[in-house]
Amino acid sequence: GPGGMIGYLGAGRKNGSVFRAETQMAVEALQVNAGFVRAALKEHPAFRNLMCDYRDALEDWAAQALACRSYHRTEKRLARWLHFAQTCTLSNRFDLTHSDLGDLLGVSRTVITEAIRRLERLELISSSRSNIHILDRRGLRSAACKCRESHIRKNIILPSPGPDIELRIASM
């Protein structure tokens, strides 16, 4: 989906991934058999190159996120995260507690509560118990740190797989 994918690195290993993925929100996801992905990586160089580009973009994103945590205030990082989540889910509402958001951004619940209050005073979001509602997407983007935009320009827009790759749903 628009939020990306997980498990790609594990698909290339015989024993699978060493990581466990968990979402904080209800999302739709597709599961693809690892053997199918391994075969596609082996048989289709364009697909393999695309997945390598995705891996590189993900590594760059992780480095950017670490730097962002060191240099930007929680309010700006929260605005960036909410804007990104809205882009990925196409929803203006999120059922997340302040504690959930704190875990996502690596800060305490009280720090998140203060950041939420600042964004509410700017009328960019509203919140109630376990619910965040984006009121002003453009304003939220303006309030966000620019880490996401620099990452998008640099990496995340990957080429279409093209006609030489035929991906099919297969039961393996």
Short mmCIF file of C-alpha atoms in Angstrom, two decimals:
data_model
loop_
_atom_site.label_atom_id
_atom_site.label_comp_id
_atom_site.label_asym_id
_atom_site.label_seq_id
_atom_site.Cartn_x
_atom_site.Cartn_y
_atom_site.Cartn_z
CA GLY A 1 0.00 0.00 0.00
CA PRO A 2 1.01 3.65 0.14
CA GLY A 3 2.63 3.05 3.54
CA GLY A 4 5.23 0.66 2.19
CA MET A 5 6.01 -2.94 2.97
CA ILE A 6 7.65 -5.02 5.62
CA GLY A 7 9.45 -8.32 5.60
CA TYR A 8 11.28 -7.86 2.30
CA LEU A 9 14.67 -8.51 3.90
CA GLY A 10 13.34 -11.65 5.56
CA ALA A 11 12.04 -12.98 2.25
CA GLY A 12 15.60 -13.22 1.03
CA ARG A 13 16.64 -15.41 3.98
CA LYS A 14 16.03 -19.14 4.21
CA ASN A 15 14.87 -18.85 7.82
CA GLY A 16 12.78 -15.73 7.29
CA SER A 17 12.87 -12.43 9.11
CA VAL A 18 14.32 -11.95 12.57
CA PHE A 19 11.89 -9.06 13.17
CA ARG A 20 8.29 -8.94 14.22
CA ALA A 21 6.06 -6.25 12.74
CA GLU A 22 3.25 -4.62 14.66
CA THR A 23 0.96 -1.75 13.75
CA GLN A 24 -0.49 0.85 16.07
CA MET A 25 -3.52 1.33 13.79
CA ALA A 26 -5.85 -0.93 11.89
CA VAL A 27 -4.51 -1.16 8.34
CA GLU A 28 -5.18 -3.30 5.31
CA ALA A 29 -2.29 -5.50 4.32
CA LEU A 30 -1.52 -8.24 1.84
CA GLN A 31 0.64 -11.21 2.66
CA VAL A 32 2.81 -12.69 -0.05
CA ASN A 33 4.47 -16.07 0.27
CA ALA A 34 8.22 -15.66 0.91
CA GLY A 35 9.04 -18.35 -1.67
CA PHE A 36 7.16 -16.37 -4.29
CA VAL A 37 9.12 -13.23 -3.43
CA ARG A 38 12.43 -15.13 -3.49
CA ALA A 39 11.58 -16.53 -6.93
CA ALA A 40 10.58 -13.07 -8.23
CA LEU A 41 13.83 -11.58 -6.90
CA LYS A 42 15.85 -14.29 -8.63
CA GLU A 43 13.97 -14.32 -11.95
CA HIS A 44 13.23 -10.62 -12.49
CA PRO A 45 16.21 -8.24 -12.35
CA ALA A 46 13.97 -5.15 -12.60
CA PHE A 47 11.96 -6.33 -9.57
CA ARG A 48 15.19 -7.06 -7.67
CA ASN A 49 16.50 -3.58 -8.51
CA LEU A 50 13.23 -2.00 -7.37
CA MET A 51 13.39 -3.87 -4.07
CA CYS A 52 17.02 -2.83 -3.60
CA ASP A 53 15.98 0.79 -4.20
CA TYR A 54 13.19 0.35 -1.64
CA ARG A 55 15.64 -1.13 0.89
CA ASP A 56 18.02 1.79 0.33
CA ALA A 57 15.17 4.28 0.77
CA LEU A 58 14.11 2.54 3.99
CA GLU A 59 17.65 2.69 5.35
CA ASP A 60 17.84 6.40 4.48
CA TRP A 61 14.47 6.95 6.18
CA ALA A 62 15.69 5.23 9.35
CA ALA A 63 18.82 7.41 9.45
CA GLN A 64 16.72 10.52 8.79
CA ALA A 65 14.31 9.56 11.59
CA LEU A 66 17.19 9.19 14.02
CA ALA A 67 18.62 12.58 13.08
CA CYS A 68 15.15 14.12 13.25
CA ARG A 69 14.71 12.86 16.81
CA SER A 70 17.94 14.55 17.81
CA TYR A 71 17.31 17.92 16.18
CA HIS A 72 13.56 18.64 16.07
CA ARG A 73 11.03 19.38 18.77
CA THR A 74 8.39 16.76 19.49
CA GLU A 75 5.63 19.05 18.18
CA LYS A 76 7.26 19.20 14.74
CA ARG A 77 7.94 15.45 14.68
CA LEU A 78 4.36 14.73 15.74
CA ALA A 79 3.05 16.97 12.97
CA ARG A 80 5.29 15.17 10.48
CA TRP A 81 4.18 11.73 11.70
CA LEU A 82 0.47 12.63 11.61
CA HIS A 83 0.82 14.10 8.11
CA PHE A 84 2.62 10.95 6.94
CA ALA A 85 0.04 8.67 8.60
CA GLN A 86 -2.78 10.59 6.94
CA THR A 87 -1.07 10.18 3.57
CA CYS A 88 -0.65 6.43 4.08
CA THR A 89 -4.11 5.69 5.46
CA LEU A 90 -6.14 8.35 3.62
CA SER A 91 -7.88 8.99 6.93
CA ASN A 92 -8.12 12.14 9.03
CA ARG A 93 -8.86 10.19 12.23
CA PHE A 94 -6.58 7.94 14.23
CA ASP A 95 -7.49 5.81 17.21
CA LEU A 96 -4.26 6.27 19.12
CA THR A 97 -3.60 7.05 22.74
CA HIS A 98 -1.04 9.60 23.83
CA SER A 99 0.99 6.67 25.11
CA ASP A 100 0.88 5.03 21.64
CA LEU A 101 2.11 8.24 20.04
CA GLY A 102 4.81 8.60 22.67
CA ASP A 103 6.01 5.07 21.88
CA LEU A 104 6.05 5.86 18.15
CA LEU A 105 8.11 9.01 18.64
CA GLY A 106 10.25 7.78 21.52
CA VAL A 107 9.03 10.25 24.14
CA SER A 108 6.87 10.09 27.25
CA ARG A 109 3.10 10.39 27.23
CA THR A 110 3.30 13.74 29.01
CA VAL A 111 5.64 15.16 26.32
CA ILE A 112 3.20 14.00 23.60
CA THR A 113 0.27 15.51 25.50
CA GLU A 114 2.01 18.90 25.49
CA ALA A 115 2.80 18.61 21.76
CA ILE A 116 -0.83 17.70 21.03
CA ARG A 117 -2.02 20.72 23.03
CA ARG A 118 0.25 23.02 21.00
CA LEU A 119 -1.08 21.60 17.71
CA GLU A 120 -4.65 21.95 19.03
CA ARG A 121 -4.04 25.61 19.92
CA LEU A 122 -2.98 26.14 16.30
CA GLU A 123 -6.26 24.43 15.27
CA LEU A 124 -4.37 21.83 13.24
CA ILE A 125 -5.76 18.82 15.12
CA SER A 126 -8.31 17.98 17.75
CA SER A 127 -8.06 15.15 20.19
CA SER A 128 -10.26 13.29 22.57
CA ARG A 129 -9.74 10.09 24.48
CA SER A 130 -7.72 7.76 22.20
CA ASN A 131 -8.61 9.77 19.11
CA ILE A 132 -6.69 12.27 16.99
CA HIS A 133 -8.50 14.19 14.24
CA ILE A 134 -6.59 16.17 11.62
CA LEU A 135 -8.39 19.48 11.01
CA ASP A 136 -5.92 21.28 8.74
CA ARG A 137 -3.70 19.05 6.61
CA ARG A 138 -1.84 21.95 4.94
CA GLY A 139 -1.27 23.65 8.26
CA LEU A 140 -0.03 20.39 9.76
CA ARG A 141 2.43 20.00 6.90
CA SER A 142 3.66 23.57 7.47
CA ALA A 143 4.08 22.90 11.20
CA ALA A 144 6.02 19.68 10.56
CA CYS A 145 9.76 19.42 10.34
CA LYS A 146 10.92 19.10 6.75
CA CYS A 147 12.61 15.71 7.17
CA ARG A 148 9.89 13.87 5.29
CA GLU A 149 9.97 16.20 2.29
CA SER A 150 13.73 15.87 1.90
CA HIS A 151 13.39 12.10 2.11
CA ILE A 152 10.61 12.01 -0.50
CA ARG A 153 12.62 14.13 -2.93
CA LYS A 154 15.67 11.97 -2.41
CA ASN A 155 14.39 8.41 -2.34
CA ILE A 156 10.87 7.32 -1.77
CA ILE A 157 9.40 7.86 -5.21
CA LEU A 158 10.47 4.66 -6.90
CA PRO A 159 9.98 3.78 -10.55
CA SER A 160 7.06 1.68 -11.67
CA PRO A 161 8.05 -1.98 -12.09
CA GLY A 162 7.38 -1.71 -15.83
CA PRO A 163 6.01 -4.18 -18.34
CA ASP A 164 8.91 -6.63 -18.02
CA ILE A 165 7.72 -7.71 -14.59
CA GLU A 166 4.65 -9.83 -14.25
CA LEU A 167 3.56 -10.12 -10.66
CA ARG A 168 0.80 -12.58 -10.06
CA ILE A 169 -1.03 -13.92 -7.07
CA ALA A 170 0.16 -17.45 -6.62
CA SER A 171 -0.44 -20.08 -4.04
CA MET A 172 2.89 -21.66 -3.21
#
